Amino acid sequence: MDIRQQKQYENFLEPRRQEISNFLWISKHWDPKIAFKQGSRRPTPASHKEAVLQSPRIQELLNELSRQQNIPKSQLEKQIRTILDEIGYDRKMKVVRWLGLALTKICMKVLSGLYINTAKVQEIKSVMGNCPVIFVPSHRSYGDFILMAYLTFTYDVEIPAVAAGMDFHGMWGMGTVLRDTGAFFMRRSYNDDSLYWTTFKEYVFQLVTKADVPIEFFLEGTRSRSNKSLPPKFGLLSMILKALFLSQVPDILFVPISINYDRILEENLFTYELLGVPKPKETTSGFFKSLKIIKEHFGDIFIHVDEAISAKKYFEGKIQRTSHNVGPIHQQDMTEEEKNLIPQFANEIVHRQQKNNVLTVFNLIALVINNNYANERVSFTLDELTKQVMWMKQILETLGCFIHTTNLEKSIKDSFIIHSNLIRLDSKNKVCLISNEVTQEKISPLKLKGHALSDKTMTYSVPFIMLQIYVNPSLHYFVDVAILAIILNKGSSLIKDELFQTYYFLRSLFAKEFIIFTSLMGMEFETAVNNGINFGVIECTDSGCHYQLGSNNKLTEFLLNALEPFQLSYFITFSVLQGASLLTDEKTILANVQQVVENAISINKEFIHPYCLNLDTLTNCLSTLCSMNIMKKSRRDNKNMYSGNSEKLREICERFEIYIPNCHMRKTTVLNLTLQNKL
C-alpha cells in the first residue's frame, strides 16, 4: 500500500491539475464551516472594532487618560479608532478568490504535491461551531500563512483571522491585500504605549469571545531560520486563554499543525541571516522579485493537522475559575497559578508539532552528507549514499519518524533535481556539495549582527549552513540518545542515577536548541536508554547496574557528529564570555565567537563545521545561560547587554569541557585565548 494512503495523506493539488478550469473552482459557491456560532447575525470586521471601542475596559481607560492628561475623550477615541484601523482584519472574497487562483497556478508549476491528512481536517470540521478554534501551525516559511488560507478555502472552512507582524503592514499594496484576506497586525514592540497595548489585548479578547472565524497564530513568534522548533512565545497565547480562564467561552480548541517543506522557499535568505547578514526589509518590490521562484522546483509540501486540544479538558482540575466570580469581568486578570500553566500548554503544542513532522528523503541525504564531511570523507558515490540513506531511514522510522517516500531510489534522484542548487553528481558519479563564490555587497558594520566574515569564509560556509537547515528537522528524534552517547564516550561506566544527572545537565543546557518539556525529562531519559540499548549504542554491565558505550560504533559516531557543532558553539561561547568585560553587548559577544570559529576553519587541519558560525545557536546559548542565572540580560542604548557571574561561568565551562572532543577543544581554546589577547 502507498505509504501516503497509510497515513491518509491526500494531494489536494491533484484535483486542480485534472479539472478543466481552475477559475470555475475558485469561483465556486462557498459556504464555509464557522468556528464559533454567535447567533443568527454574523459579526463583521467592522463590528469587532466598534465593540472594542465601546467595551467597558476601553471606556474606563479613556476616562482615566482624559482626566490624567486633560485631553477630551473624543480625541482619545479618535486615537483608538486609528489603532483599530491599524490592527483590524478584513475579509474581501474577491481578493481571496483572485489570490487563490494565482496561488493554484504557482503551486502547480513549482510543486510536485501538496499533501494533507484529509480525514483529520474533516474531523476538525465536524466539531467546529460550539467554541473558538485556534489554528497553531509551525512556522518555517512565509508560505505557511498562504498555505493555511488555501487549505481552509479548499476544504470549506472559514478562512482564519491571522496574527501578522507589522513588517507586512508597511508593504505598499501588499499590506492591504493581506488585511483583506484575514490578517490582523501586531507591533513587536509597544514602547510602554498603554493605549495601544490595552486596545490590542481587547481586540484579541473580542475575536476569541465574539468572532465566528477561527484564529491563527504562530506560537514561535517568527519563522525558524534553522528549520527547528523555536522556544514558544506566550504573549498571544495568554491573551487567547484569558477568555477561557474568565469563563467567557465554554472551551477553546487548539489545533497544532506541522508544515514541512521538501525545499524551503527562503533557504538562501535564511542561510545568510544565520551567518549574520541582516534580513532585507519586506517590500512589495522584493515580493515581486521573489516570484522568480516559479522557474524552480520545490518538490512536495506536507501539512499535518493534529487532534484538536480541548483547553478546558487540559486545564481541568489545574485551575479554579470560580476565583474570577468577584467583580466585573473587564477588571479581572489571570491569576499567577493560571499564568504558570501556560508554558506547559505551549510546550504541549510544540511537542505535537514535532511529533507529526514529515521528513522527506532529502532530510536523510542531508544527514548522510553531513556525517561524511564530519568524518572528513568528502568523496562518496551515489550507490554509497543510497545505502547510507537506507540505513538512516531504518533508524529514524524505529524512532517513530514518518518519512515520505514510495520509491527510495527514485526519491534520491528527484532530490538531486529539487536541490540542484546545493548537491550534484560529478563526472565520476560522486556526490558533491555545490559551492558558489560569494562576493558580498558592502554592508555597514553597524548593520551586521556579528563578525564581518570574509568572502572566503562565506563561500565555504554557505553550502554547509544550507545543508544543516535540512539536517535540523530530524535532530529531535535522536538528540536524547546522542546525549547519552556523548556522556559515555568518555570511556567511563556509570550507574543509572549518575547517567541521568549528567543527561539532565546537558539536556537542560540544550533546552533552547532542542525543545523539551522539563517535567517529561525523566520519561525521555528512560526512552533514550531503551533506544540506546536496542541500537547497541549503550550496553548494561553488572546485571544492569552500570551503563557504558555499546558496540555499534557506526551509529555512535553518527550521533556524536550530529551534535558536535552545537557542543563546539556552546563551548566557544562559554570561553569568550569568560574573557569578556564585566558588561558586554550582544553583538560583541556574537562577533567574537564567530571570529574564533572563522580562525579555526581557516587553519583547515581538520573539519570544523561552519554551522558553529550560526547566530541562532549562539543566541540560544546566551538565552540558556540567562535562564540558569549565570548571565543577566539588560537593555541599554538600544542594545542587549550581558553581565555574567564569572565563578558560575567558569564552573559550567569546566563541567561542559570534558564532553568536547579533545582535538577541537585544544584548538578552539588556544584560538580563543589568542583572540582575547588581541582584544
Tab-separated table of N, CA, C and O in Angstrom, residues 426-532:
chain	number	residue	atom	x	y	z
A	426	ASP	N	29.164	14.400	-9.831
A	426	ASP	CA	30.208	14.801	-10.776
A	426	ASP	C	30.359	13.741	-11.869
A	426	ASP	O	29.592	12.771	-11.939
A	427	SER	N	31.345	13.895	-12.706
A	427	SER	CA	31.545	13.003	-13.854
A	427	SER	C	31.860	11.572	-13.432
A	427	SER	O	31.681	10.627	-14.208
A	428	LYS	N	32.311	11.396	-12.185
A	428	LYS	CA	32.640	10.059	-11.681
A	428	LYS	C	31.519	9.494	-10.804
A	428	LYS	O	31.729	8.547	-10.054
A	429	ASN	N	30.341	10.136	-10.894
A	429	ASN	CA	29.173	9.710	-10.113
A	429	ASN	C	29.384	9.873	-8.609
A	429	ASN	O	28.788	9.162	-7.797
A	430	LYS	N	30.237	10.810	-8.249
A	430	LYS	CA	30.477	11.127	-6.839
A	430	LYS	C	29.571	12.292	-6.416
A	430	LYS	O	29.308	13.216	-7.199
A	431	VAL	N	29.110	12.229	-5.160
A	431	VAL	CA	28.218	13.259	-4.621
A	431	VAL	C	29.044	14.472	-4.200
A	431	VAL	O	30.065	14.330	-3.503
A	432	CYS	N	28.598	15.656	-4.625
A	432	CYS	CA	29.339	16.889	-4.307
A	432	CYS	C	28.394	17.957	-3.771
A	432	CYS	O	27.250	18.082	-4.222
A	433	LEU	N	28.909	18.713	-2.811
A	433	LEU	CA	28.222	19.943	-2.406
A	433	LEU	C	28.611	21.043	-3.381
A	433	LEU	O	29.780	21.175	-3.745
A	434	ILE	N	27.635	21.839	-3.782
A	434	ILE	CA	27.909	22.929	-4.715
A	434	ILE	C	28.279	24.181	-3.928
A	434	ILE	O	27.551	24.617	-3.035
A	435	SER	N	29.416	24.746	-4.267
A	435	SER	CA	29.888	25.959	-3.591
A	435	SER	C	30.065	27.062	-4.634
A	435	SER	O	30.920	26.979	-5.501
A	436	ASN	N	29.215	28.068	-4.568
A	436	ASN	CA	29.310	29.215	-5.466
A	436	ASN	C	30.065	30.346	-4.780
A	436	ASN	O	29.854	30.603	-3.588
A	437	GLU	N	30.920	30.993	-5.502
A	437	GLU	CA	31.721	32.068	-4.914
A	437	GLU	C	30.826	33.190	-4.421
A	437	GLU	O	29.946	33.662	-5.145
A	438	VAL	N	31.045	33.593	-3.191
A	438	VAL	CA	30.254	34.661	-2.582
A	438	VAL	C	31.063	35.948	-2.590
A	438	VAL	O	32.165	36.009	-2.043
A	439	THR	N	30.514	36.955	-3.229
A	439	THR	CA	31.102	38.296	-3.192
A	439	THR	C	30.077	39.207	-2.545
A	439	THR	O	29.034	39.505	-3.128
A	440	GLN	N	30.359	39.610	-1.325
A	440	GLN	CA	29.367	40.346	-0.550
A	440	GLN	C	29.310	41.821	-0.933
A	440	GLN	O	30.327	42.441	-1.230
A	441	GLU	N	28.083	42.334	-0.918
A	441	GLU	CA	27.929	43.772	-1.058
A	441	GLU	C	28.427	44.427	0.231
A	441	GLU	O	28.416	43.825	1.301
A	442	LYS	N	28.872	45.653	0.099
A	442	LYS	CA	29.350	46.359	1.281
A	442	LYS	C	28.176	46.680	2.199
A	442	LYS	O	27.231	47.344	1.810
A	443	ILE	N	28.251	46.147	3.401
A	443	ILE	CA	27.212	46.391	4.403
A	443	ILE	C	27.848	47.114	5.569
A	443	ILE	O	28.933	46.742	6.030
A	444	SER	N	27.189	48.127	6.039
A	444	SER	CA	27.712	48.875	7.177
A	444	SER	C	27.921	47.933	8.363
A	444	SER	O	27.038	47.135	8.694
A	445	PRO	N	29.100	47.997	9.003
A	445	PRO	CA	29.355	47.142	10.179
A	445	PRO	C	28.287	47.305	11.260
A	445	PRO	O	28.035	46.377	12.031
A	446	LEU	N	27.657	48.473	11.297
A	446	LEU	CA	26.613	48.715	12.299
A	446	LEU	C	25.385	47.842	12.054
A	446	LEU	O	24.648	47.529	12.983
A	447	LYS	N	25.179	47.455	10.784
A	447	LYS	CA	24.002	46.659	10.446
A	447	LYS	C	24.248	45.161	10.609
A	447	LYS	O	23.301	44.389	10.727
A	448	LEU	N	25.508	44.752	10.586
A	448	LEU	CA	25.823	43.334	10.761
A	448	LEU	C	25.472	42.896	12.180
A	448	LEU	O	25.662	43.636	13.140
A	449	LYS	N	24.990	41.670	12.319
A	449	LYS	CA	24.613	41.166	13.635
A	449	LYS	C	25.786	40.544	14.378
A	449	LYS	O	25.713	40.310	15.579
A	450	GLY	N	26.854	40.253	13.628
A	450	GLY	CA	28.019	39.641	14.255
A	450	GLY	C	29.294	40.119	13.605
A	450	GLY	O	29.452	41.291	13.276
A	451	HIS	N	30.221	39.191	13.385
A	451	HIS	CA	31.528	39.498	12.807
A	451	HIS	C	31.418	39.653	11.291
A	451	HIS	O	30.612	38.981	10.642
A	452	ALA	N	32.224	40.522	10.713
A	452	ALA	CA	32.262	40.688	9.256
A	452	ALA	C	33.074	39.537	8.656
A	452	ALA	O	34.295	39.620	8.507
A	453	LEU	N	32.382	38.446	8.336
A	453	LEU	CA	33.050	37.268	7.794
A	453	LEU	C	33.593	37.562	6.399
A	453	LEU	O	32.978	38.282	5.615
A	454	SER	N	34.735	36.995	6.087
A	454	SER	CA	35.356	37.230	4.786
A	454	SER	C	34.567	36.533	3.679
A	454	SER	O	33.796	35.599	3.933
A	455	ASP	N	34.776	36.970	2.442
A	455	ASP	CA	34.137	36.319	1.299
A	455	ASP	C	34.547	34.850	1.221
A	455	ASP	O	33.738	33.984	0.863
A	456	LYS	N	35.811	34.569	1.552
A	456	LYS	CA	36.301	33.193	1.526
A	456	LYS	C	35.530	32.320	2.518
A	456	LYS	O	35.115	31.197	2.196
A	457	THR	N	35.346	32.837	3.735
A	457	THR	CA	34.608	32.094	4.757
A	457	THR	C	33.158	31.898	4.336
A	457	THR	O	32.590	30.813	4.502
A	458	MET	N	32.542	32.945	3.796
A	458	MET	CA	31.153	32.851	3.353
A	458	MET	C	31.012	31.820	2.233
A	458	MET	O	30.094	30.996	2.237
A	459	THR	N	31.916	31.851	1.279
A	459	THR	CA	31.863	30.914	0.151
A	459	THR	C	31.939	29.473	0.645
A	459	THR	O	31.197	28.600	0.182
A	460	TYR	N	32.827	29.237	1.598
A	460	TYR	CA	33.000	27.894	2.148
A	460	TYR	C	31.799	27.475	3.008
A	460	TYR	O	31.355	26.317	2.962
A	461	SER	N	31.257	28.415	3.778
A	461	SER	CA	30.266	28.080	4.803
A	461	SER	C	28.846	27.940	4.281
A	461	SER	O	28.071	27.125	4.796
A	462	VAL	N	28.470	28.738	3.288
A	462	VAL	CA	27.068	28.791	2.846
A	462	VAL	C	26.489	27.416	2.529
A	462	VAL	O	25.400	27.070	3.016
A	463	PRO	N	27.141	26.567	1.726
A	463	PRO	CA	26.528	25.262	1.435
A	463	PRO	C	26.356	24.384	2.671
A	463	PRO	O	25.376	23.638	2.774
A	464	PHE	N	27.289	24.470	3.624
A	464	PHE	CA	27.166	23.675	4.850
A	464	PHE	C	26.014	24.170	5.721
A	464	PHE	O	25.283	23.364	6.311
A	465	ILE	N	25.855	25.486	5.816
A	465	ILE	CA	24.753	26.037	6.613
A	465	ILE	C	23.423	25.645	5.980
A	465	ILE	O	22.486	25.226	6.678
A	466	MET	N	23.337	25.761	4.653
A	466	MET	CA	22.093	25.406	3.959
A	466	MET	C	21.791	23.922	4.127
A	466	MET	O	20.638	23.526	4.343
A	467	LEU	N	22.814	23.092	4.059
A	467	LEU	CA	22.620	21.659	4.252
A	467	LEU	C	22.103	21.367	5.658
A	467	LEU	O	21.192	20.554	5.847
A	468	GLN	N	22.674	22.064	6.649
A	468	GLN	CA	22.272	21.841	8.040
A	468	GLN	C	20.812	22.215	8.267
A	468	GLN	O	20.134	21.623	9.123
A	469	ILE	N	20.308	23.172	7.505
A	469	ILE	CA	18.897	23.552	7.613
A	469	ILE	C	18.002	22.334	7.371
A	469	ILE	O	16.933	22.198	7.975
A	470	TYR	N	18.459	21.418	6.516
A	470	TYR	CA	17.679	20.212	6.219
A	470	TYR	C	18.045	19.044	7.137
A	470	TYR	O	17.307	18.060	7.201
A	471	VAL	N	19.159	19.160	7.837
A	471	VAL	CA	19.503	18.180	8.875
A	471	VAL	C	18.643	18.405	10.112
A	471	VAL	O	18.144	17.463	10.741
A	472	ASN	N	18.441	19.666	10.459
A	472	ASN	CA	17.857	20.036	11.748
A	472	ASN	C	16.484	19.437	12.062
A	472	ASN	O	16.221	19.095	13.223
A	473	PRO	N	15.548	19.316	11.089
A	473	PRO	CA	14.218	18.792	11.460
A	473	PRO	C	14.234	17.385	12.041
A	473	PRO	O	13.288	16.986	12.718
A	474	SER	N	15.297	16.625	11.775
A	474	SER	CA	15.354	15.241	12.252
A	474	SER	C	16.030	15.105	13.614
A	474	SER	O	15.932	14.050	14.253
A	475	LEU	N	16.704	16.160	14.068
A	475	LEU	CA	17.569	16.011	15.246
A	475	LEU	C	16.799	15.684	16.520
A	475	LEU	O	17.311	14.970	17.391
A	476	HIS	N	15.571	16.187	16.653
A	476	HIS	CA	14.867	15.948	17.918
A	476	HIS	C	14.510	14.478	18.115
A	476	HIS	O	14.216	14.049	19.226
A	477	TYR	N	14.544	13.688	17.019
A	477	TYR	CA	14.229	12.263	17.148
A	477	TYR	C	15.331	11.505	17.887
A	477	TYR	O	15.054	10.516	18.572
A	478	PHE	N	16.585	11.934	17.727
A	478	PHE	CA	17.661	11.154	18.361
A	478	PHE	C	18.579	11.984	19.252
A	478	PHE	O	19.630	11.507	19.668
A	479	VAL	N	18.167	13.217	19.588
A	479	VAL	CA	19.035	14.047	20.416
A	479	VAL	C	19.283	13.418	21.788
A	479	VAL	O	20.394	13.498	22.331
A	480	ASP	N	18.268	12.766	22.348
A	480	ASP	CA	18.423	12.202	23.693
A	480	ASP	C	19.398	11.020	23.699
A	480	ASP	O	20.227	10.895	24.603
A	481	VAL	N	19.310	10.159	22.685
A	481	VAL	CA	20.263	9.054	22.580
A	481	VAL	C	21.665	9.601	22.325
A	481	VAL	O	22.657	9.098	22.873
A	482	ALA	N	21.749	10.656	21.506
A	482	ALA	CA	23.053	11.260	21.202
A	482	ALA	C	23.707	11.820	22.458
A	482	ALA	O	24.928	11.701	22.642
A	483	ILE	N	22.917	12.429	23.333
A	483	ILE	CA	23.473	12.974	24.580
A	483	ILE	C	24.021	11.850	25.455
A	483	ILE	O	25.093	11.989	26.078
A	484	LEU	N	23.328	10.730	25.508
A	484	LEU	CA	23.847	9.589	26.277
A	484	LEU	C	25.156	9.095	25.676
A	484	LEU	O	26.091	8.731	26.406
A	485	ALA	N	25.238	9.091	24.351
A	485	ALA	CA	26.482	8.662	23.687
A	485	ALA	C	27.617	9.624	24.017
A	485	ALA	O	28.764	9.197	24.246
A	486	ILE	N	27.338	10.919	24.045
A	486	ILE	CA	28.353	11.929	24.388
A	486	ILE	C	28.881	11.686	25.801
A	486	ILE	O	30.090	11.738	26.058
A	487	ILE	N	27.963	11.390	26.723
A	487	ILE	CA	28.357	11.182	28.125
A	487	ILE	C	29.239	9.937	28.258
A	487	ILE	O	30.306	9.972	28.895
A	488	LEU	N	28.801	8.853	27.643
A	488	LEU	CA	29.508	7.582	27.805
A	488	LEU	C	30.744	7.487	26.927
A	488	LEU	O	31.575	6.594	27.111
A	489	ASN	N	30.884	8.397	25.987
A	489	ASN	CA	32.047	8.397	25.094
A	489	ASN	C	33.341	8.712	25.832
A	489	ASN	O	34.432	8.508	25.304
A	490	LYS	N	33.217	9.245	27.047
A	490	LYS	CA	34.418	9.497	27.860
A	490	LYS	C	35.143	8.202	28.200
A	490	LYS	O	36.298	8.221	28.611
A	491	GLY	N	34.426	7.083	28.076
A	491	GLY	CA	35.049	5.801	28.374
A	491	GLY	C	34.723	5.283	29.755
A	491	GLY	O	35.144	4.188	30.129
A	492	SER	N	33.968	6.042	30.522
A	492	SER	CA	33.649	5.624	31.885
A	492	SER	C	32.362	4.800	31.906
A	492	SER	O	31.567	4.817	30.978
A	493	SER	N	32.178	4.074	32.994
A	493	SER	CA	30.964	3.295	33.230
A	493	SER	C	30.196	3.973	34.360
A	493	SER	O	30.777	4.279	35.414
A	494	LEU	N	28.900	4.232	34.141
A	494	LEU	CA	28.117	4.998	35.113
A	494	LEU	C	26.903	4.217	35.582
A	494	LEU	O	26.297	3.474	34.807
A	495	ILE	N	26.561	4.415	36.859
A	495	ILE	CA	25.289	3.877	37.325
A	495	ILE	C	24.178	4.765	36.772
A	495	ILE	O	24.421	5.895	36.330
A	496	LYS	N	22.958	4.268	36.818
A	496	LYS	CA	21.857	4.960	36.144
A	496	LYS	C	21.623	6.360	36.691
A	496	LYS	O	21.361	7.310	35.929
A	497	ASP	N	21.709	6.534	38.005
A	497	ASP	CA	21.482	7.856	38.599
A	497	ASP	C	22.533	8.858	38.130
A	497	ASP	O	22.211	10.019	37.841
A	498	GLU	N	23.789	8.414	38.042
A	498	GLU	CA	24.858	9.306	37.564
A	498	GLU	C	24.631	9.676	36.096
A	498	GLU	O	24.811	10.832	35.693
A	499	LEU	N	24.217	8.688	35.317
A	499	LEU	CA	23.952	8.934	33.902
A	499	LEU	C	22.811	9.934	33.746
A	499	LEU	O	22.887	10.854	32.919
A	500	PHE	N	21.764	9.775	34.563
A	500	PHE	CA	20.623	10.697	34.461
A	500	PHE	C	21.016	12.112	34.865
A	500	PHE	O	20.582	13.083	34.222
A	501	GLN	N	21.793	12.255	35.921
A	501	GLN	CA	22.180	13.597	36.373
A	501	GLN	C	22.962	14.342	35.293
A	501	GLN	O	22.736	15.537	35.056
A	502	THR	N	23.867	13.638	34.636
A	502	THR	CA	24.642	14.282	33.562
A	502	THR	C	23.757	14.542	32.352
A	502	THR	O	23.859	15.593	31.705
A	503	TYR	N	22.875	13.579	32.040
A	503	TYR	CA	21.911	13.786	30.956
A	503	TYR	C	21.066	15.026	31.230
A	503	TYR	O	20.849	15.848	30.337
A	504	TYR	N	20.594	15.163	32.458
A	504	TYR	CA	19.739	16.299	32.835
A	504	TYR	C	20.491	17.619	32.647
A	504	TYR	O	19.930	18.604	32.153
A	505	PHE	N	21.759	17.627	33.012
A	505	PHE	CA	22.584	18.834	32.862
A	505	PHE	C	22.724	19.220	31.382
A	505	PHE	O	22.466	20.368	30.996
A	506	LEU	N	23.112	18.254	30.537
A	506	LEU	CA	23.332	18.553	29.121
A	506	LEU	C	22.016	18.842	28.404
A	506	LEU	O	21.944	19.740	27.557
A	507	ARG	N	20.975	18.096	28.747
A	507	ARG	CA	19.673	18.310	28.087
A	507	ARG	C	19.114	19.674	28.447
A	507	ARG	O	18.508	20.356	27.597
A	508	SER	N	19.309	20.090	29.689
A	508	SER	CA	18.863	21.420	30.116
A	508	SER	C	19.658	22.507	29.409
A	508	SER	O	19.124	23.559	29.054
A	509	LEU	N	20.948	22.244	29.210
A	509	LEU	CA	21.804	23.215	28.540
A	509	LEU	C	21.354	23.435	27.095
A	509	LEU	O	21.422	24.550	26.570
A	510	PHE	N	20.865	22.379	26.463
A	510	PHE	CA	20.410	22.466	25.074
A	510	PHE	C	18.893	22.629	24.967
A	510	PHE	O	18.312	22.379	23.910
A	511	ALA	N	18.262	23.066	26.049
A	511	ALA	CA	16.796	23.141	26.069
A	511	ALA	C	16.238	24.141	25.067
A	511	ALA	O	15.122	23.987	24.573
A	512	LYS	N	16.979	25.200	24.761
A	512	LYS	CA	16.529	26.177	23.762
A	512	LYS	C	16.830	25.675	22.350
A	512	LYS	O	16.203	26.110	21.388
A	513	GLU	N	17.794	24.780	22.268
A	513	GLU	CA	18.227	24.260	20.966
A	513	GLU	C	17.307	23.146	20.496
A	513	GLU	O	16.902	23.098	19.331
A	514	PHE	N	16.979	22.248	21.422
A	514	PHE	CA	16.092	21.123	21.137
A	514	PHE	C	15.017	21.137	22.220
A	514	PHE	O	15.248	20.697	23.339
A	515	ILE	N	13.857	21.649	21.864
A	515	ILE	CA	12.815	21.934	22.844
A	515	ILE	C	12.427	20.675	23.611
A	515	ILE	O	12.212	19.605	23.024
A	516	ILE	N	12.342	20.808	24.936
A	516	ILE	CA	11.911	19.683	25.772
A	516	ILE	C	11.041	20.222	26.905
A	516	ILE	O	11.231	21.342	27.395
A	517	PHE	N	10.075	19.438	27.277
A	517	PHE	CA	9.181	19.737	28.381
A	517	PHE	C	9.871	19.229	29.648
A	517	PHE	O	10.072	18.028	29.813
A	518	THR	N	10.253	20.118	30.551
A	518	THR	CA	11.079	19.749	31.708
A	518	THR	C	10.481	18.592	32.500
A	518	THR	O	11.196	17.672	32.924
A	519	SER	N	9.171	18.612	32.695
A	519	SER	CA	8.546	17.562	33.507
A	519	SER	C	8.589	16.195	32.819
A	519	SER	O	8.372	15.169	33.459
A	520	LEU	N	8.864	16.185	31.513
A	520	LEU	CA	8.939	14.917	30.777
A	520	LEU	C	10.370	14.400	30.648
A	520	LEU	O	10.595	13.366	30.020
A	521	MET	N	11.332	15.120	31.249
A	521	MET	CA	12.724	14.763	31.035
A	521	MET	C	13.041	13.358	31.552
A	521	MET	O	13.822	12.623	30.935
A	522	GLY	N	12.428	12.981	32.649
A	522	GLY	CA	12.657	11.638	33.187
A	522	GLY	C	12.168	10.567	32.231
A	522	GLY	O	12.856	9.567	31.991
A	523	MET	N	10.988	10.780	31.668
A	523	MET	CA	10.425	9.813	30.730
A	523	MET	C	11.255	9.755	29.443
A	523	MET	O	11.507	8.662	28.903
A	524	GLU	N	11.696	10.931	28.955
A	524	GLU	CA	12.520	10.973	27.748
A	524	GLU	C	13.853	10.262	27.970
A	524	GLU	O	14.391	9.604	27.073
A	525	PHE	N	14.390	10.383	29.188
A	525	PHE	CA	15.642	9.697	29.532
A	525	PHE	C	15.461	8.183	29.451
A	525	PHE	O	16.288	7.480	28.852
A	526	GLU	N	14.382	7.679	30.044
A	526	GLU	CA	14.136	6.229	30.023
A	526	GLU	C	13.980	5.727	28.589
A	526	GLU	O	14.510	4.664	28.225
A	527	THR	N	13.254	6.499	27.772
A	527	THR	CA	13.078	6.113	26.368
A	527	THR	C	14.418	6.092	25.642
A	527	THR	O	14.709	5.183	24.851
A	528	ALA	N	15.251	7.107	25.937
A	528	ALA	CA	16.561	7.190	25.281
A	528	ALA	C	17.450	6.017	25.679
A	528	ALA	O	18.171	5.449	24.839
A	529	VAL	N	17.419	5.633	26.956
A	529	VAL	CA	18.216	4.497	27.418
A	529	VAL	C	17.784	3.218	26.694
A	529	VAL	O	18.614	2.450	26.188
A	530	ASN	N	16.467	3.008	26.624
A	530	ASN	CA	15.958	1.805	25.948
A	530	ASN	C	16.332	1.804	24.469
A	530	ASN	O	16.752	0.768	23.926
A	531	ASN	N	16.185	2.969	23.817
A	531	ASN	CA	16.558	3.053	22.407
A	531	ASN	C	18.052	2.826	22.216
A	531	ASN	O	18.478	2.138	21.282
A	532	GLY	N	18.842	3.412	23.119
A	532	GLY	CA	20.292	3.240	23.038
A	532	GLY	C	20.706	1.789	23.169
A	532	GLY	O	21.596	1.304	22.452
